[in-house]
Amino acid sequence: MLLLNTEFASVGKRVLIRNGARIECIRTPDCADPCLTIGDHTNIEQNVHIICRSRMTIGKRVTITGGCVIVDVNHEYEDVGDPRKIGNRVELVDRPVEIGDDCFIGMHSIILPGVKLGKYCIVGAASVVTRDAPDYSVVAGSPARVVKRYDSGVRKWVEAGTGSLTR
C-alpha cells in the first residue's frame, strides 16, 4: 500500500483500504494544496489507484472494487519539445471529482477528472467515466453512459433508453 502526502487527506471512520491500494495527494508549487476526503464506512479494494491534485470527495458507504483508477488530474502532452517525461508534466487545471454517498464502482473502472457521480450510482465493470451521472443511475461502457435509473415510483431499476450523461 502506498499513501503519499496523507496530511492532505481526511479519512472517515471505519474506512477499509486493502493491500495494494495507492492513494496519492500530489502537491504542485503553483497550485493550492490538494484536498482528498473519504467518507465513513467506505471500502477501497486491492490495486485501486487514487490521484488527487486538486479536490476529490468520496462519499460515505462507497465501495471501490479492485483495479479501479480515480484521478482529478491529467498529464500535459501538448509540447513535444518539452524535455520532461510526460509523467512529470501535471496539468494545473482544477477539475475536482465527487463520488456521492452509497456508490459502487465496478472492477477496473476509471473515473476521469471533473466527474461528479450522484448518490447511489453504480459504475459497471471496466467502464471509463468521462461525464457526470445523476443520483440513482447505473453507468457502463467506454465512454460510460447512463444505462439504468432507479424509479422510486415502481421501486425498480429501469432502462434509461438512449439516455446520456448530464454534461
PDB file of N, CA and C in Angstrom, residues 64-131:
ATOM      1  N   ILE A  64     -15.284   0.844  -3.735  1.00  0.00           N
ATOM      2  CA  ILE A  64     -14.445   0.970  -4.926  1.00  0.00           C
ATOM      3  C   ILE A  64     -13.743  -0.371  -5.078  1.00  0.00           C
ATOM      4  N   THR A  65     -14.142  -1.154  -6.067  1.00  0.00           N
ATOM      5  CA  THR A  65     -13.640  -2.514  -6.209  1.00  0.00           C
ATOM      6  C   THR A  65     -12.260  -2.536  -6.866  1.00  0.00           C
ATOM      7  N   GLY A  66     -11.671  -3.719  -6.920  1.00  0.00           N
ATOM      8  CA  GLY A  66     -10.286  -3.892  -7.338  1.00  0.00           C
ATOM      9  C   GLY A  66      -9.948  -3.327  -8.704  1.00  0.00           C
ATOM     10  N   GLY A  67      -8.748  -2.755  -8.781  1.00  0.00           N
ATOM     11  CA  GLY A  67      -8.195  -2.302 -10.044  1.00  0.00           C
ATOM     12  C   GLY A  67      -8.743  -0.996 -10.578  1.00  0.00           C
ATOM     13  N   CYS A  68      -9.539  -0.282  -9.794  1.00  0.00           N
ATOM     14  CA  CYS A  68     -10.101   0.992 -10.269  1.00  0.00           C
ATOM     15  C   CYS A  68      -9.067   2.108 -10.206  1.00  0.00           C
ATOM     16  N   VAL A  69      -9.262   3.114 -11.052  1.00  0.00           N
ATOM     17  CA  VAL A  69      -8.418   4.309 -11.071  1.00  0.00           C
ATOM     18  C   VAL A  69      -9.341   5.519 -11.006  1.00  0.00           C
ATOM     19  N   ILE A  70      -9.040   6.429 -10.068  1.00  0.00           N
ATOM     20  CA  ILE A  70      -9.814   7.669  -9.930  1.00  0.00           C
ATOM     21  C   ILE A  70      -8.812   8.807  -9.873  1.00  0.00           C
ATOM     22  N   VAL A  71      -8.924   9.750 -10.811  1.00  0.00           N
ATOM     23  CA  VAL A  71      -7.948  10.842 -10.894  1.00  0.00           C
ATOM     24  C   VAL A  71      -8.659  12.180 -11.095  1.00  0.00           C
ATOM     25  N   ASP A  72      -8.061  13.234 -10.550  1.00  0.00           N
ATOM     26  CA  ASP A  72      -8.590  14.577 -10.800  1.00  0.00           C
ATOM     27  C   ASP A  72      -7.597  15.426 -11.585  1.00  0.00           C
ATOM     28  N   VAL A  73      -6.641  14.771 -12.222  1.00  0.00           N
ATOM     29  CA  VAL A  73      -5.597  15.483 -12.957  1.00  0.00           C
ATOM     30  C   VAL A  73      -5.146  14.646 -14.150  1.00  0.00           C
ATOM     31  N   ASN A  74      -4.722  15.316 -15.193  1.00  0.00           N
ATOM     32  CA  ASN A  74      -4.125  14.662 -16.359  1.00  0.00           C
ATOM     33  C   ASN A  74      -2.681  15.107 -16.496  1.00  0.00           C
ATOM     34  N   HIS A  75      -1.974  14.451 -17.379  1.00  0.00           N
ATOM     35  CA  HIS A  75      -0.603  14.849 -17.711  1.00  0.00           C
ATOM     36  C   HIS A  75      -0.626  15.602 -19.037  1.00  0.00           C
ATOM     37  N   GLU A  76       0.068  16.734 -19.079  1.00  0.00           N
ATOM     38  CA  GLU A  76       0.160  17.515 -20.313  1.00  0.00           C
ATOM     39  C   GLU A  76       1.038  16.778 -21.319  1.00  0.00           C
ATOM     40  N   TYR A  77       0.673  16.871 -22.571  1.00  0.00           N
ATOM     41  CA  TYR A  77       1.487  16.234 -23.616  1.00  0.00           C
ATOM     42  C   TYR A  77       1.516  17.066 -24.890  1.00  0.00           C
ATOM     43  N   GLU A  78       1.082  18.316 -24.810  1.00  0.00           N
ATOM     44  CA  GLU A  78       0.981  19.181 -25.986  1.00  0.00           C
ATOM     45  C   GLU A  78       2.333  19.529 -26.594  1.00  0.00           C
ATOM     46  N   ASP A  79       3.302  19.865 -25.752  1.00  0.00           N
ATOM     47  CA  ASP A  79       4.596  20.353 -26.227  1.00  0.00           C
ATOM     48  C   ASP A  79       5.568  19.187 -26.373  1.00  0.00           C
ATOM     49  N   VAL A  80       5.705  18.667 -27.588  1.00  0.00           N
ATOM     50  CA  VAL A  80       6.601  17.526 -27.794  1.00  0.00           C
ATOM     51  C   VAL A  80       8.061  17.916 -27.609  1.00  0.00           C
ATOM     52  N   GLY A  81       8.357  19.216 -27.599  1.00  0.00           N
ATOM     53  CA  GLY A  81       9.719  19.679 -27.365  1.00  0.00           C
ATOM     54  C   GLY A  81      10.079  19.785 -25.894  1.00  0.00           C
ATOM     55  N   ASP A  82       9.093  19.601 -25.004  1.00  0.00           N
ATOM     56  CA  ASP A  82       9.349  19.660 -23.562  1.00  0.00           C
ATOM     57  C   ASP A  82      10.194  18.451 -23.178  1.00  0.00           C
ATOM     58  N   PRO A  83      11.379  18.672 -22.600  1.00  0.00           N
ATOM     59  CA  PRO A  83      12.272  17.555 -22.309  1.00  0.00           C
ATOM     60  C   PRO A  83      11.836  16.691 -21.124  1.00  0.00           C
ATOM     61  N   ARG A  84      10.864  17.159 -20.338  1.00  0.00           N
ATOM     62  CA  ARG A  84      10.424  16.367 -19.179  1.00  0.00           C
ATOM     63  C   ARG A  84       9.595  15.164 -19.628  1.00  0.00           C
ATOM     64  N   LYS A  85       9.682  14.089 -18.858  1.00  0.00           N
ATOM     65  CA  LYS A  85       8.812  12.941 -19.106  1.00  0.00           C
ATOM     66  C   LYS A  85       7.361  13.394 -18.987  1.00  0.00           C
ATOM     67  N   ILE A  86       6.489  12.809 -19.789  1.00  0.00           N
ATOM     68  CA  ILE A  86       5.073  13.155 -19.706  1.00  0.00           C
ATOM     69  C   ILE A  86       4.562  12.937 -18.284  1.00  0.00           C
ATOM     70  N   GLY A  87       5.022  11.900 -17.613  1.00  0.00           N
ATOM     71  CA  GLY A  87       4.599  11.626 -16.241  1.00  0.00           C
ATOM     72  C   GLY A  87       4.958  12.722 -15.256  1.00  0.00           C
ATOM     73  N   ASN A  88       5.908  13.561 -15.601  1.00  0.00           N
ATOM     74  CA  ASN A  88       6.295  14.672 -14.726  1.00  0.00           C
ATOM     75  C   ASN A  88       5.597  15.976 -15.094  1.00  0.00           C
ATOM     76  N   ARG A  89       4.776  15.972 -16.137  1.00  0.00           N
ATOM     77  CA  ARG A  89       4.041  17.166 -16.561  1.00  0.00           C
ATOM     78  C   ARG A  89       2.608  17.049 -16.042  1.00  0.00           C
ATOM     79  N   VAL A  90       2.262  17.855 -15.072  1.00  0.00           N
ATOM     80  CA  VAL A  90       0.943  17.787 -14.458  1.00  0.00           C
ATOM     81  C   VAL A  90       0.144  19.019 -14.847  1.00  0.00           C
ATOM     82  N   GLU A  91      -1.079  18.795 -15.350  1.00  0.00           N
ATOM     83  CA  GLU A  91      -1.963  19.921 -15.669  1.00  0.00           C
ATOM     84  C   GLU A  91      -2.261  20.718 -14.409  1.00  0.00           C
ATOM     85  N   LEU A  92      -2.343  22.016 -14.545  1.00  0.00           N
ATOM     86  CA  LEU A  92      -2.632  22.875 -13.410  1.00  0.00           C
ATOM     87  C   LEU A  92      -4.087  23.334 -13.413  1.00  0.00           C
ATOM     88  N   VAL A  93      -4.939  22.596 -14.105  1.00  0.00           N
ATOM     89  CA  VAL A  93      -6.363  22.909 -14.199  1.00  0.00           C
ATOM     90  C   VAL A  93      -7.085  22.241 -13.027  1.00  0.00           C
ATOM     91  N   ASP A  94      -7.996  22.983 -12.395  1.00  0.00           N
ATOM     92  CA  ASP A  94      -8.739  22.471 -11.251  1.00  0.00           C
ATOM     93  C   ASP A  94      -9.991  21.746 -11.738  1.00  0.00           C
ATOM     94  N   ARG A  95      -9.992  20.409 -11.673  1.00  0.00           N
ATOM     95  CA  ARG A  95     -11.154  19.620 -12.107  1.00  0.00           C
ATOM     96  C   ARG A  95     -11.490  18.584 -11.038  1.00  0.00           C
ATOM     97  N   PRO A  96     -12.174  19.023  -9.978  1.00  0.00           N
ATOM     98  CA  PRO A  96     -12.457  18.130  -8.859  1.00  0.00           C
ATOM     99  C   PRO A  96     -13.326  16.939  -9.253  1.00  0.00           C
ATOM    100  N   VAL A  97     -13.196  15.876  -8.480  1.00  0.00           N
ATOM    101  CA  VAL A  97     -14.005  14.669  -8.644  1.00  0.00           C
ATOM    102  C   VAL A  97     -14.856  14.512  -7.391  1.00  0.00           C
ATOM    103  N   GLU A  98     -16.139  14.190  -7.587  1.00  0.00           N
ATOM    104  CA  GLU A  98     -17.042  13.931  -6.468  1.00  0.00           C
ATOM    105  C   GLU A  98     -17.755  12.608  -6.700  1.00  0.00           C
ATOM    106  N   ILE A  99     -17.691  11.753  -5.700  1.00  0.00           N
ATOM    107  CA  ILE A  99     -18.414  10.482  -5.736  1.00  0.00           C
ATOM    108  C   ILE A  99     -19.396  10.519  -4.574  1.00  0.00           C
ATOM    109  N   GLY A 100     -20.686  10.463  -4.888  1.00  0.00           N
ATOM    110  CA  GLY A 100     -21.721  10.599  -3.867  1.00  0.00           C
ATOM    111  C   GLY A 100     -21.794   9.414  -2.921  1.00  0.00           C
ATOM    112  N   ASP A 101     -22.549   9.581  -1.863  1.00  0.00           N
ATOM    113  CA  ASP A 101     -22.746   8.517  -0.880  1.00  0.00           C
ATOM    114  C   ASP A 101     -23.351   7.279  -1.540  1.00  0.00           C
ATOM    115  N   ASP A 102     -22.965   6.115  -1.018  1.00  0.00           N
ATOM    116  CA  ASP A 102     -23.564   4.827  -1.379  1.00  0.00           C
ATOM    117  C   ASP A 102     -23.348   4.413  -2.832  1.00  0.00           C
ATOM    118  N   CYS A 103     -22.269   4.883  -3.443  1.00  0.00           N
ATOM    119  CA  CYS A 103     -21.945   4.465  -4.814  1.00  0.00           C
ATOM    120  C   CYS A 103     -21.168   3.155  -4.810  1.00  0.00           C
ATOM    121  N   PHE A 104     -21.229   2.454  -5.926  1.00  0.00           N
ATOM    122  CA  PHE A 104     -20.479   1.214  -6.137  1.00  0.00           C
ATOM    123  C   PHE A 104     -19.733   1.363  -7.455  1.00  0.00           C
ATOM    124  N   ILE A 105     -18.407   1.247  -7.397  1.00  0.00           N
ATOM    125  CA  ILE A 105     -17.567   1.401  -8.584  1.00  0.00           C
ATOM    126  C   ILE A 105     -17.054   0.014  -8.967  1.00  0.00           C
ATOM    127  N   GLY A 106     -17.495  -0.506 -10.122  1.00  0.00           N
ATOM    128  CA  GLY A 106     -17.146  -1.855 -10.559  1.00  0.00           C
ATOM    129  C   GLY A 106     -15.675  -2.010 -10.915  1.00  0.00           C
ATOM    130  N   MET A 107     -15.211  -3.250 -10.870  1.00  0.00           N
ATOM    131  CA  MET A 107     -13.789  -3.567 -11.077  1.00  0.00           C
ATOM    132  C   MET A 107     -13.224  -2.954 -12.350  1.00  0.00           C
ATOM    133  N   HIS A 108     -11.995  -2.469 -12.216  1.00  0.00           N
ATOM    134  CA  HIS A 108     -11.190  -1.945 -13.331  1.00  0.00           C
ATOM    135  C   HIS A 108     -11.818  -0.740 -14.025  1.00  0.00           C
ATOM    136  N   SER A 109     -12.686  -0.039 -13.333  1.00  0.00           N
ATOM    137  CA  SER A 109     -13.270   1.180 -13.898  1.00  0.00           C
ATOM    138  C   SER A 109     -12.321   2.352 -13.707  1.00  0.00           C
ATOM    139  N   ILE A 110     -12.505   3.368 -14.544  1.00  0.00           N
ATOM    140  CA  ILE A 110     -11.695   4.581 -14.483  1.00  0.00           C
ATOM    141  C   ILE A 110     -12.644   5.766 -14.382  1.00  0.00           C
ATOM    142  N   ILE A 111     -12.387   6.635 -13.417  1.00  0.00           N
ATOM    143  CA  ILE A 111     -13.148   7.874 -13.276  1.00  0.00           C
ATOM    144  C   ILE A 111     -12.178   9.012 -13.531  1.00  0.00           C
ATOM    145  N   LEU A 112     -12.482   9.814 -14.545  1.00  0.00           N
ATOM    146  CA  LEU A 112     -11.565  10.854 -15.013  1.00  0.00           C
ATOM    147  C   LEU A 112     -11.847  12.211 -14.362  1.00  0.00           C
ATOM    148  N   PRO A 113     -10.925  13.172 -14.518  1.00  0.00           N
ATOM    149  CA  PRO A 113     -11.059  14.482 -13.879  1.00  0.00           C
ATOM    150  C   PRO A 113     -12.370  15.187 -14.221  1.00  0.00           C
ATOM    151  N   GLY A 114     -12.909  15.886 -13.210  1.00  0.00           N
ATOM    152  CA  GLY A 114     -14.096  16.703 -13.401  1.00  0.00           C
ATOM    153  C   GLY A 114     -15.415  15.972 -13.294  1.00  0.00           C
ATOM    154  N   VAL A 115     -15.400  14.677 -12.975  1.00  0.00           N
ATOM    155  CA  VAL A 115     -16.623  13.875 -12.932  1.00  0.00           C
ATOM    156  C   VAL A 115     -17.297  13.994 -11.565  1.00  0.00           C
ATOM    157  N   LYS A 116     -18.623  14.086 -11.601  1.00  0.00           N
ATOM    158  CA  LYS A 116     -19.421  14.048 -10.381  1.00  0.00           C
ATOM    159  C   LYS A 116     -20.436  12.923 -10.514  1.00  0.00           C
ATOM    160  N   LEU A 117     -20.350  11.942  -9.609  1.00  0.00           N
ATOM    161  CA  LEU A 117     -21.336  10.866  -9.547  1.00  0.00           C
ATOM    162  C   LEU A 117     -22.297  11.194  -8.417  1.00  0.00           C
ATOM    163  N   GLY A 118     -23.583  11.178  -8.707  1.00  0.00           N
ATOM    164  CA  GLY A 118     -24.580  11.422  -7.671  1.00  0.00           C
ATOM    165  C   GLY A 118     -24.637  10.267  -6.684  1.00  0.00           C
ATOM    166  N   LYS A 119     -25.499  10.395  -5.699  1.00  0.00           N
ATOM    167  CA  LYS A 119     -25.616   9.332  -4.701  1.00  0.00           C
ATOM    168  C   LYS A 119     -26.261   8.091  -5.317  1.00  0.00           C
ATOM    169  N   TYR A 120     -25.927   6.944  -4.765  1.00  0.00           N
ATOM    170  CA  TYR A 120     -26.443   5.642  -5.190  1.00  0.00           C
ATOM    171  C   TYR A 120     -26.183   5.333  -6.660  1.00  0.00           C
ATOM    172  N   CYS A 121     -25.060   5.770  -7.190  1.00  0.00           N
ATOM    173  CA  CYS A 121     -24.693   5.402  -8.562  1.00  0.00           C
ATOM    174  C   CYS A 121     -23.946   4.078  -8.564  1.00  0.00           C
ATOM    175  N   ILE A 122     -24.116   3.337  -9.638  1.00  0.00           N
ATOM    176  CA  ILE A 122     -23.378   2.099  -9.859  1.00  0.00           C
ATOM    177  C   ILE A 122     -22.615   2.274 -11.163  1.00  0.00           C
ATOM    178  N   VAL A 123     -21.317   1.984 -11.118  1.00  0.00           N
ATOM    179  CA  VAL A 123     -20.479   2.046 -12.314  1.00  0.00           C
ATOM    180  C   VAL A 123     -20.158   0.609 -12.706  1.00  0.00           C
ATOM    181  N   GLY A 124     -20.553   0.204 -13.909  1.00  0.00           N
ATOM    182  CA  GLY A 124     -20.291  -1.147 -14.390  1.00  0.00           C
ATOM    183  C   GLY A 124     -18.801  -1.418 -14.531  1.00  0.00           C
ATOM    184  N   ALA A 125     -18.427  -2.676 -14.418  1.00  0.00           N
ATOM    185  CA  ALA A 125     -17.020  -3.075 -14.506  1.00  0.00           C
ATOM    186  C   ALA A 125     -16.386  -2.579 -15.800  1.00  0.00           C
ATOM    187  N   ALA A 126     -15.133  -2.164 -15.700  1.00  0.00           N
ATOM    188  CA  ALA A 126     -14.302  -1.744 -16.838  1.00  0.00           C
ATOM    189  C   ALA A 126     -14.858  -0.531 -17.586  1.00  0.00           C
ATOM    190  N   SER A 127     -15.639   0.279 -16.909  1.00  0.00           N
ATOM    191  CA  SER A 127     -16.183   1.489 -17.533  1.00  0.00           C
ATOM    192  C   SER A 127     -15.180   2.633 -17.440  1.00  0.00           C
ATOM    193  N   VAL A 128     -15.287   3.571 -18.378  1.00  0.00           N
ATOM    194  CA  VAL A 128     -14.486   4.797 -18.349  1.00  0.00           C
ATOM    195  C   VAL A 128     -15.473   5.952 -18.211  1.00  0.00           C
ATOM    196  N   VAL A 129     -15.501   6.548 -17.025  1.00  0.00           N
ATOM    197  CA  VAL A 129     -16.473   7.598 -16.732  1.00  0.00           C
ATOM    198  C   VAL A 129     -15.839   8.948 -17.039  1.00  0.00           C
ATOM    199  N   THR A 130     -16.394   9.629 -18.043  1.00  0.00           N
ATOM    200  CA  THR A 130     -15.850  10.908 -18.502  1.00  0.00           C
ATOM    201  C   THR A 130     -16.781  12.074 -18.199  1.00  0.00           C
ATOM    202  N   ARG A 131     -18.023  11.772 -17.777  1.00  0.00           N
ATOM    203  CA  ARG A 131     -19.040  12.804 -17.558  1.00  0.00           C
ATOM    204  C   ARG A 131     -19.816  12.516 -16.288  1.00  0.00           C
TER     205      ARG A 131
END
